[in-house]
XYZ file of C-alpha atoms in Angstrom:
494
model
C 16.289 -12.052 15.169
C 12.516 -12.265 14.684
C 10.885 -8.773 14.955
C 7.436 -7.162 14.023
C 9.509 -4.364 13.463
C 9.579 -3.910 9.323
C 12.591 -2.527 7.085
C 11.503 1.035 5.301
C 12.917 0.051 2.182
C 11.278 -2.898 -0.544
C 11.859 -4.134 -3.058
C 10.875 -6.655 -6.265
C 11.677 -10.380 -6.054
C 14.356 -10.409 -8.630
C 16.112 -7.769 -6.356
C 16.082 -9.590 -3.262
C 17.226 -13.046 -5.245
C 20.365 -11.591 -7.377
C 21.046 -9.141 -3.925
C 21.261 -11.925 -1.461
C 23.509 -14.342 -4.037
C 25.971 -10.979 -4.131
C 25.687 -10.011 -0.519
C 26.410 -13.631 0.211
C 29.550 -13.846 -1.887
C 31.067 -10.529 -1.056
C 31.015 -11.686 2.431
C 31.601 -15.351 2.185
C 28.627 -16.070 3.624
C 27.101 -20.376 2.735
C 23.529 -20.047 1.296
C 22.427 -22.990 3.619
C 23.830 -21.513 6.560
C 21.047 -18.319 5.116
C 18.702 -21.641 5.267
C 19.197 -22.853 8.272
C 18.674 -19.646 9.772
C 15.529 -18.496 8.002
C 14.334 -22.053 8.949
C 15.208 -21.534 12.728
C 13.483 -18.155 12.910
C 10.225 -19.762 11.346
C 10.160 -22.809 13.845
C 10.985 -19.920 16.732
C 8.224 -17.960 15.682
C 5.993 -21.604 15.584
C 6.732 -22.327 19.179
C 6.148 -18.856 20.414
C 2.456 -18.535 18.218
C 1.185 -22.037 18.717
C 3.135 -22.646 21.613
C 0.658 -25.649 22.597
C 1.109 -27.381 18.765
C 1.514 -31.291 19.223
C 1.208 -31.823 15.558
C 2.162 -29.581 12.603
C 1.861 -30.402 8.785
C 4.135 -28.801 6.586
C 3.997 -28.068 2.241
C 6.812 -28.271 0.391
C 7.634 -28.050 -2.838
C 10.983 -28.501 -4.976
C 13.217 -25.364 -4.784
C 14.778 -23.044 -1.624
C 11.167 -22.015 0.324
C 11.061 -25.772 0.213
C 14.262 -26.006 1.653
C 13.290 -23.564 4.537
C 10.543 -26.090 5.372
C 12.707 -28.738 5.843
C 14.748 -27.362 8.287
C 11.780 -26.691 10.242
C 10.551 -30.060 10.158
C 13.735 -31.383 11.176
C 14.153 -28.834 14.500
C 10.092 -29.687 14.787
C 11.410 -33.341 15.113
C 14.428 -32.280 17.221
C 11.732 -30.375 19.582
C 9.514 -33.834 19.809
C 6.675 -32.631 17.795
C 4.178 -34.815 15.643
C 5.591 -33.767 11.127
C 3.008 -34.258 8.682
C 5.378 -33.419 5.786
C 3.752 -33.520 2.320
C 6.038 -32.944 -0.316
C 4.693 -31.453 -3.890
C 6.838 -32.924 -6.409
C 9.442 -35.367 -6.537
C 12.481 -35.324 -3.953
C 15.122 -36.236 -6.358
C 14.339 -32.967 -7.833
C 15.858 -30.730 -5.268
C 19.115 -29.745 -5.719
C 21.552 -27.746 -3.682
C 20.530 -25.914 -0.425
C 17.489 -27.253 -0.230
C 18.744 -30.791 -1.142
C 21.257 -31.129 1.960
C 17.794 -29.692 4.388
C 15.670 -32.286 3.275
C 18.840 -35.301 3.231
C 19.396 -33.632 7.381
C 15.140 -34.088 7.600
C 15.516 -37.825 6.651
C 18.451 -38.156 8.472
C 16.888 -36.943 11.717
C 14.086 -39.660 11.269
C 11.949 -37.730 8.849
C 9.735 -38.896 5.831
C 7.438 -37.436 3.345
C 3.694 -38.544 2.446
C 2.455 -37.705 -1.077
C -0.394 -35.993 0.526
C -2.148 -34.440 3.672
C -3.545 -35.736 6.604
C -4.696 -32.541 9.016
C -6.887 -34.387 11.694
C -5.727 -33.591 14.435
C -3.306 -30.855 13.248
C -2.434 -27.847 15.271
C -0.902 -25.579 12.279
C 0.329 -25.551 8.577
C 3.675 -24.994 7.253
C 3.392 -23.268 3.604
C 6.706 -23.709 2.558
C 5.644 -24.540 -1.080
C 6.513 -21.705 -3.640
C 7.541 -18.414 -1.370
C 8.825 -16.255 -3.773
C 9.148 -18.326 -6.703
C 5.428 -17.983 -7.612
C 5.727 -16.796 -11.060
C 2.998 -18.552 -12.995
C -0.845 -19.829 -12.660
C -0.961 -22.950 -10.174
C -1.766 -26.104 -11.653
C -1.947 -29.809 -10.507
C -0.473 -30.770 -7.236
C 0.542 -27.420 -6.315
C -3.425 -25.677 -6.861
C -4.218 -29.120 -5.203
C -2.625 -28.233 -2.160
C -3.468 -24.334 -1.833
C -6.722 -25.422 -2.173
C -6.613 -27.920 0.784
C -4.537 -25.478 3.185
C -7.169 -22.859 2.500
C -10.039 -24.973 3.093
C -9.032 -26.230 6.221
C -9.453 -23.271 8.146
C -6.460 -24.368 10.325
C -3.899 -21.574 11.183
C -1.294 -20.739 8.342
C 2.452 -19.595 8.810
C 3.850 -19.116 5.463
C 7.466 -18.843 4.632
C 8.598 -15.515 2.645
C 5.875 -15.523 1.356
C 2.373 -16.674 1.123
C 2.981 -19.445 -1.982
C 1.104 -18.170 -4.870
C 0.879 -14.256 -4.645
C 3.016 -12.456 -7.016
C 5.609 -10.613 -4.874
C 6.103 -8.169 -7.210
C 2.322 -6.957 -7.865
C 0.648 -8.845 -4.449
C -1.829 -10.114 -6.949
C -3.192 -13.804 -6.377
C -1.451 -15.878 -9.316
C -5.131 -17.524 -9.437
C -5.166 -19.384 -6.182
C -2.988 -18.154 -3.151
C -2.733 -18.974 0.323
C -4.596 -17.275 2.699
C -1.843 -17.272 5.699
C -1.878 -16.104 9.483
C 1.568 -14.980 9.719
C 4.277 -14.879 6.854
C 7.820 -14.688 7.998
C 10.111 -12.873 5.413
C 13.997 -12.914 5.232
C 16.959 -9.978 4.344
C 14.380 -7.467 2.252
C 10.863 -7.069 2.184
C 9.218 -7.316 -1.166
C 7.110 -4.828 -2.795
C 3.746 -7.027 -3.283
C 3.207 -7.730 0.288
C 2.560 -4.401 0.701
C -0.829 -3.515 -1.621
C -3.701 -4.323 -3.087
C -4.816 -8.099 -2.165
C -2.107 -8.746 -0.476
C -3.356 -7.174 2.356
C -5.982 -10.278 2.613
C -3.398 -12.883 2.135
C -0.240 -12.077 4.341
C -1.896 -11.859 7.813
C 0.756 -10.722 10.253
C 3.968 -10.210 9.020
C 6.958 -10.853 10.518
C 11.114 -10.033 9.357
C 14.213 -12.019 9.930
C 17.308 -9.967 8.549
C 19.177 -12.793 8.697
C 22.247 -10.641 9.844
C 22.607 -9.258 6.509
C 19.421 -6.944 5.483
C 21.599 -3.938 7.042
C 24.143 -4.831 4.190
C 21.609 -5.303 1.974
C 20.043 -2.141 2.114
C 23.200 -0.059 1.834
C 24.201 -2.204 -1.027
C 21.150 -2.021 -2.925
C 18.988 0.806 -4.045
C 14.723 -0.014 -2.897
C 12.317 0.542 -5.657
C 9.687 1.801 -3.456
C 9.677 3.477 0.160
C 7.114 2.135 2.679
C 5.729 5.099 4.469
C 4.992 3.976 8.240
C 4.503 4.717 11.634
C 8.547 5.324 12.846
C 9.550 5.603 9.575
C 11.091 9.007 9.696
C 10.780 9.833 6.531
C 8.310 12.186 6.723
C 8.572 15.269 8.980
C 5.841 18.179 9.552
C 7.486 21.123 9.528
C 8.008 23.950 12.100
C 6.024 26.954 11.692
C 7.681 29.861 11.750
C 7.364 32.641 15.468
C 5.933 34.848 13.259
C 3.713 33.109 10.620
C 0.562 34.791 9.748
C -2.295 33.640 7.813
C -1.120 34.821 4.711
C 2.081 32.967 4.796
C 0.069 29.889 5.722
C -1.219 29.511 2.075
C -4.916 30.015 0.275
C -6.095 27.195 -0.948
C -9.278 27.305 -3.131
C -11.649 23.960 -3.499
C -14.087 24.233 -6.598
C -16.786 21.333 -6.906
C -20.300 20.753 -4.936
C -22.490 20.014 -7.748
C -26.162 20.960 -6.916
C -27.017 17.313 -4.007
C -23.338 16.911 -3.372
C -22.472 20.022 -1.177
C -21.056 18.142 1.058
C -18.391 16.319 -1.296
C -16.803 20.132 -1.292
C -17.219 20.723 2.041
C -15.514 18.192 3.546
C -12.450 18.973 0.970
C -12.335 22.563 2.780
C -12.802 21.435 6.191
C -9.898 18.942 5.876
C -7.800 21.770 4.108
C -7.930 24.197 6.752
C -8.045 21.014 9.541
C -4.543 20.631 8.049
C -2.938 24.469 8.527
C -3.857 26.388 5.367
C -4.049 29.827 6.429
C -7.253 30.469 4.189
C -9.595 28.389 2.352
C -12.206 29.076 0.065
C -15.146 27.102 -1.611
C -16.271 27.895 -5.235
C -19.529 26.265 -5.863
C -22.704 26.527 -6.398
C -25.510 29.128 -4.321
C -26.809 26.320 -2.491
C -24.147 25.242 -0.685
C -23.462 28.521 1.122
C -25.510 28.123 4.372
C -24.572 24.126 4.931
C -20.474 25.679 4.398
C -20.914 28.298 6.433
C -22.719 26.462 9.595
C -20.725 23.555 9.578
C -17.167 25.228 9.567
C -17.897 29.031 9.761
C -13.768 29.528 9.539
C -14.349 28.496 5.399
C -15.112 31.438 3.264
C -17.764 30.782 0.064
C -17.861 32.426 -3.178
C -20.707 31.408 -5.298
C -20.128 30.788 -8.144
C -22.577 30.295 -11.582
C -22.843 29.752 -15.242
C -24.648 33.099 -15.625
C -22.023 34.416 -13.667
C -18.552 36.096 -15.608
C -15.278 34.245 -15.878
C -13.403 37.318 -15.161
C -14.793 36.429 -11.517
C -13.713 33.369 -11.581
C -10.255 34.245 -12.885
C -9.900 36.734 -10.435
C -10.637 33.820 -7.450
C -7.691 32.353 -8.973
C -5.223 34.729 -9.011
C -6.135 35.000 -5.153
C -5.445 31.300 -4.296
C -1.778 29.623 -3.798
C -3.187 26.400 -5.054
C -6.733 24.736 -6.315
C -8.571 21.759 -5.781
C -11.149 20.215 -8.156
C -13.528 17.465 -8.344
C -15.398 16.668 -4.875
C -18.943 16.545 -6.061
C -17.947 18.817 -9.274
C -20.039 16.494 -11.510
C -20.357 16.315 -15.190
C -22.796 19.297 -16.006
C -21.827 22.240 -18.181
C -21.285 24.315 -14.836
C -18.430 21.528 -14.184
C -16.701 21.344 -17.218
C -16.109 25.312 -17.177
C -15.061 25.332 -13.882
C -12.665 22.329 -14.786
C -11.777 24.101 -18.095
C -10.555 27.743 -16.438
C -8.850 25.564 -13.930
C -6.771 24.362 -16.212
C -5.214 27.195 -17.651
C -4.485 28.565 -14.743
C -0.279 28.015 -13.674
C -1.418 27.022 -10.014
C -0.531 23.814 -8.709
C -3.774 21.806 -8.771
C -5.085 18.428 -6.710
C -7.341 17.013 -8.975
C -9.854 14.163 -7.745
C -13.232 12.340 -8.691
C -15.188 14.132 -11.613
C -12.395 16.477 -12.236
C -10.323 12.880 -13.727
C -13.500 11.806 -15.334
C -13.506 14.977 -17.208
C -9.416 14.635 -17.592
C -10.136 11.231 -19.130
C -11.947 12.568 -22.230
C -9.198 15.164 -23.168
C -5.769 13.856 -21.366
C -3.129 16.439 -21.009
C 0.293 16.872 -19.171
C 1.756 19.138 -16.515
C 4.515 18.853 -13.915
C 2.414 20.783 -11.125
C -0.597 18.463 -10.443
C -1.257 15.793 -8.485
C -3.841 13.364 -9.531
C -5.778 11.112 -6.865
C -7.615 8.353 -8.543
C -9.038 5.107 -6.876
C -8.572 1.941 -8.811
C -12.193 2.901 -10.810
C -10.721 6.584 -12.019
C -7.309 4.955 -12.815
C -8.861 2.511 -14.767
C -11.000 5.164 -16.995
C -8.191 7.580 -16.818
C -5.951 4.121 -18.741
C -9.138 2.795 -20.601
C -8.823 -0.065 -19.128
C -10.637 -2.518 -16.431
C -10.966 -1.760 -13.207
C -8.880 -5.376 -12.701
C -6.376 -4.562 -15.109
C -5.485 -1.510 -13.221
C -5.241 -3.776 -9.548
C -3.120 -6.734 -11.531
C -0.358 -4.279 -11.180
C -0.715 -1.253 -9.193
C 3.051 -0.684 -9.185
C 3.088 -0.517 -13.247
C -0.376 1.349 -13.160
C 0.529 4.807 -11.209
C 3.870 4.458 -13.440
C 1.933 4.491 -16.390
C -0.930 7.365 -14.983
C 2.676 9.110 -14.269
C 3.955 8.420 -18.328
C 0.474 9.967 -19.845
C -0.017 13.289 -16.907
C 2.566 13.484 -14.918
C 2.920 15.685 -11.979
C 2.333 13.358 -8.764
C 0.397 10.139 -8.769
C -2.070 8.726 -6.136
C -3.470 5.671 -6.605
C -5.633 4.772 -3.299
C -6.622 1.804 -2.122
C -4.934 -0.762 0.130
C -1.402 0.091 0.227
C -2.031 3.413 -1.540
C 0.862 4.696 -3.817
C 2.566 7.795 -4.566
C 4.600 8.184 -7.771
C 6.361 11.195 -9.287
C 8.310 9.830 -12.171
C 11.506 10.095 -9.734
C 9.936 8.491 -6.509
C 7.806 5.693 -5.200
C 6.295 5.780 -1.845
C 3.701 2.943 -0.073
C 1.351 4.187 2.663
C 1.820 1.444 4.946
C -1.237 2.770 6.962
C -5.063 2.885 7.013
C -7.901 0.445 7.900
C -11.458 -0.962 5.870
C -13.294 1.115 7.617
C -12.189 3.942 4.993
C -14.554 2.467 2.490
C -16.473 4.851 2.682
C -17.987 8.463 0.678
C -16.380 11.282 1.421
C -12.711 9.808 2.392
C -11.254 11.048 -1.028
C -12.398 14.731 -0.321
C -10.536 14.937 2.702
C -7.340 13.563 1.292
C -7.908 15.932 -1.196
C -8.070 18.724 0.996
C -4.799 17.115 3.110
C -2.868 17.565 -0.238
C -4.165 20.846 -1.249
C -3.585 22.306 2.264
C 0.232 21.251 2.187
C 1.168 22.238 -1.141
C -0.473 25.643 -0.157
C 2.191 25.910 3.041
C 5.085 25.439 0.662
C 5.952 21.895 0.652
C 7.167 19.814 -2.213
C 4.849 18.278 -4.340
C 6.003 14.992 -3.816
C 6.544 15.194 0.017
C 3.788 17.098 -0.010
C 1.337 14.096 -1.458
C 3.110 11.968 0.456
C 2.632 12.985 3.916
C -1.247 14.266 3.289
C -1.695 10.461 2.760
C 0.195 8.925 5.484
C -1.903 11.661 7.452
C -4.939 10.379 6.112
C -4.684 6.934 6.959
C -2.881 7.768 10.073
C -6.035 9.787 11.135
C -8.584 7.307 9.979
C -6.489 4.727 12.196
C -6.946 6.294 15.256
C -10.358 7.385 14.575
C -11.107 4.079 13.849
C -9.541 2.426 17.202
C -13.344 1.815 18.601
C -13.920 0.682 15.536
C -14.337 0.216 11.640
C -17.612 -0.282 11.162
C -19.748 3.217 11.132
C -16.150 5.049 10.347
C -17.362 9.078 8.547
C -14.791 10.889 6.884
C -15.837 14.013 9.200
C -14.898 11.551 11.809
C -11.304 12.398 10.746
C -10.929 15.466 11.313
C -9.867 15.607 15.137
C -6.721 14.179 14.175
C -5.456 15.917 11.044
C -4.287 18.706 13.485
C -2.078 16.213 15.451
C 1.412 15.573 14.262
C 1.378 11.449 13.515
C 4.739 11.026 11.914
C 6.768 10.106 14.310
């Protein structure tokens, strides 16, 4: 049954293909009667969308997505609608499962034209790649993304919108832009992040009566973190908890002109249950700290001053976070310097990973938080080699500093060597300054009240977008980061 209700659990293309061929044999289940389903579920979800569609053109091309799209031009037939199907490639060239749906097409009174004519067409049909986009379109098949996407008719793409890697979500070169994408047994990784986000509109899952199978069978690669999910739960405080208990967390950065980088790292810290939170920064930012959240405590801090003092703030916190407005002055480097030989765990974000970047080093009790710019410095690399493949990016940040891994963005990830979480969560409107110094804080403030690393990261970022998602409900545009912090005191993960 169709349902905007998504699996937890994705995984890679390969996975899903070899999983369902298993599944299928093990319990003597035919591949076409898999088609025929899948097909059914995509014309169901036609009729109900474009309920009024008289005429509907639908892409195929030569393997089983193609297959898919014949079944749902023949039941379009069946139902008394107007097919426009343009087949990419020649006929004789399916074989199998998608050969016997396109032989029932004909059958039912069907044909093919070697190319599209959309006047008067109510919706497309992308049923031209799916998941077997693997390599650069050329010829007919750019041809016809090209059209579809220029047509600026609805799009309901099968599995997958033809042309975006599944694996990565990154646009082959051209991809189609589609309304809705319906996807069968297991949802794939790519859909998930990055562009993909811009391509799959609303997304829709068949199970075909086996993803329940599927899922116990098969180990995910990565976790989707989501509203319902369960996975994440906050956790009880204890009858008699005191502040002390709660966990000190201690944010160094604020540059001279960026104050308020730092102070909206403490804010969300102590938004988020940290007993005690402290800023070390510079002079300045004392009176803006104190007036805007007078519960923060500040403790100046300067190159004149000793390092014994600074030590000593150290040995007083339960876990540090650097970077928000720390800069690249000699101030910043010795804060970053004594902050990392220090044991603590540490959150480390914006100028703190520039500064990581010229010297790297390794620890197990960090967690990193780059956006796709940091990563890329942080991997000497482009900022678009970094987004070709997010998945293999935070696995290779992981390889060269490991603790904890958060590449942000669309789809942020979370990667511990061990684990890989999505953040299925979080709206444009976050594009915005001062959204990485309150996830910052998030994390810091967890860690501090004795969480996992991991779990720790985790939730602080489903939080994050969580918050910025209901903050943002009368809208994106104009969306602070202070605007946030109303709801990092609710509990959102349920």
């Amino acid at each position: 049954m169709i349902s905007q209700s998504l699996p937890y659990l994705l995984y890679t293309a390969d996975q899903v293909r070899c999983g369902e061929q298993q599944i299928a044999t093990e319990n003597q289940i035919d591949l076409y009667d898999l088609m025929e389903s899948a097909g059914k579920e995509t014309f169901d979800i036609l009729r109900r969308d474009w309920a009024d569609a008289e005429k509907i053109a639908i892409f195929c091309g030569s393997g089983n997505n193609a297959g898919d799209g014949y079944v749902v031009a023949r039941l379009a037939l069946e139902a008394g609608l107007q097919v426009n199907l343009v087949a990419i490639g020649e006929t004789d060239r399916l074989s199998g499962d998608a050969q016997q749906a396109y032989a029932q097409f004909i059958a039912a009174g069907g044909r093919t034209e070697d190319r599209a004519d959309l006047k008067e067409c109510d919706v497309i049909v992308d049923a031209l790649l799916g998941t077997g986009s693997n390599r650069p379109l050329v010829d007919n098949y750019l041809d016809a993304v090209k059209t579809i996407n220029v047509s600026e008719l609805p799009v309901l793409s099968i599995d997958l919108p033809s042309g975006l890697n599944a694996d990565t979500g990154k646009p082959l070169n051209e991809a189609i832009v589609a309304t809705s994408t319906v996807s069968f047994i297991a949802l794939k990784q790519g859909m998930f992040t990055g562009d993909a986000k811009h391509y799959v509109g609303k997304l829709y899952f068949a199970g075909l009566g086996v993803s329940e199978c599927f899922q116990k069978r098969f180990p995910s690669s990565v976790m989707r973190i989501a509203p319902g999910s369960g996975y994440l739960h906050y956790p009880a405080r204890n009858a008699s908890a005191h502040k002390g208990a709660c966990g000190r967390v201690l944010c160094l950065g604020g540059q001279h002109g960026m104050g308020g980088a730092i102070i909206l790292a403490g804010q969300a810290a102590i938004r988020s249950g940290a007993g005690l939170v402290a800023l070390c920064t510079v002079q300045d930012n004392t009176q803006p700290a104190l007036i805007r959240q007078p519960e923060l405590m500040v403790w100046p801090w300067s190159e004149n001053d000793s390092i014994d003092a600074l030590r000593k703030s150290f040995d007083w916190a339960t876990v540090l976070a650097i970077g928000p407005g720390l800069g690249r002055s000699r101030w910043a480097r010795a804060l970053f310097r004594e902050a990392q030989t220090s044991n603590l765990p540490m959150v480390v974000d914006a100028d703190a990973l520039n500064l990581l970047s010229e010297q790297v080093s390794y620890r197990e009790n960090w967690v990193l938080t780059p956006h796709p710019g940091e990563a890329a410095q942080l991997l000497n690399k482009t900022v678009s080699e970094v987004e070709q493949d997010r998945f293999s990016s935070v696995k290779e940040l992981q390889s060269l500093f490991g603790g904890v891994v958060v590449l942000k963005g669309a789809g942020t990830i979370v990667y511990d060597g061990r684990q890989m979480c999505l953040i299925d969560a979080g709206n444009p409107g976050m594009a915005t300054a001062g959204m990485g110094d309150v996830l910052t804080g998030v994390i810091a403030a967890f860690i501090a009240q004795s969480m996992p690393l991991f779990d720790a990261t985790c939730m602080a970022a489903y939080l994050h977008s969580r918050s910025a998602d209901c903050a943002a409900v009368k809208g994106e545009r104009g969306l602070v980061a202070s605007d946030l912090m109303p709801y990092l005191r609710q509990d959102l993960f349920e």
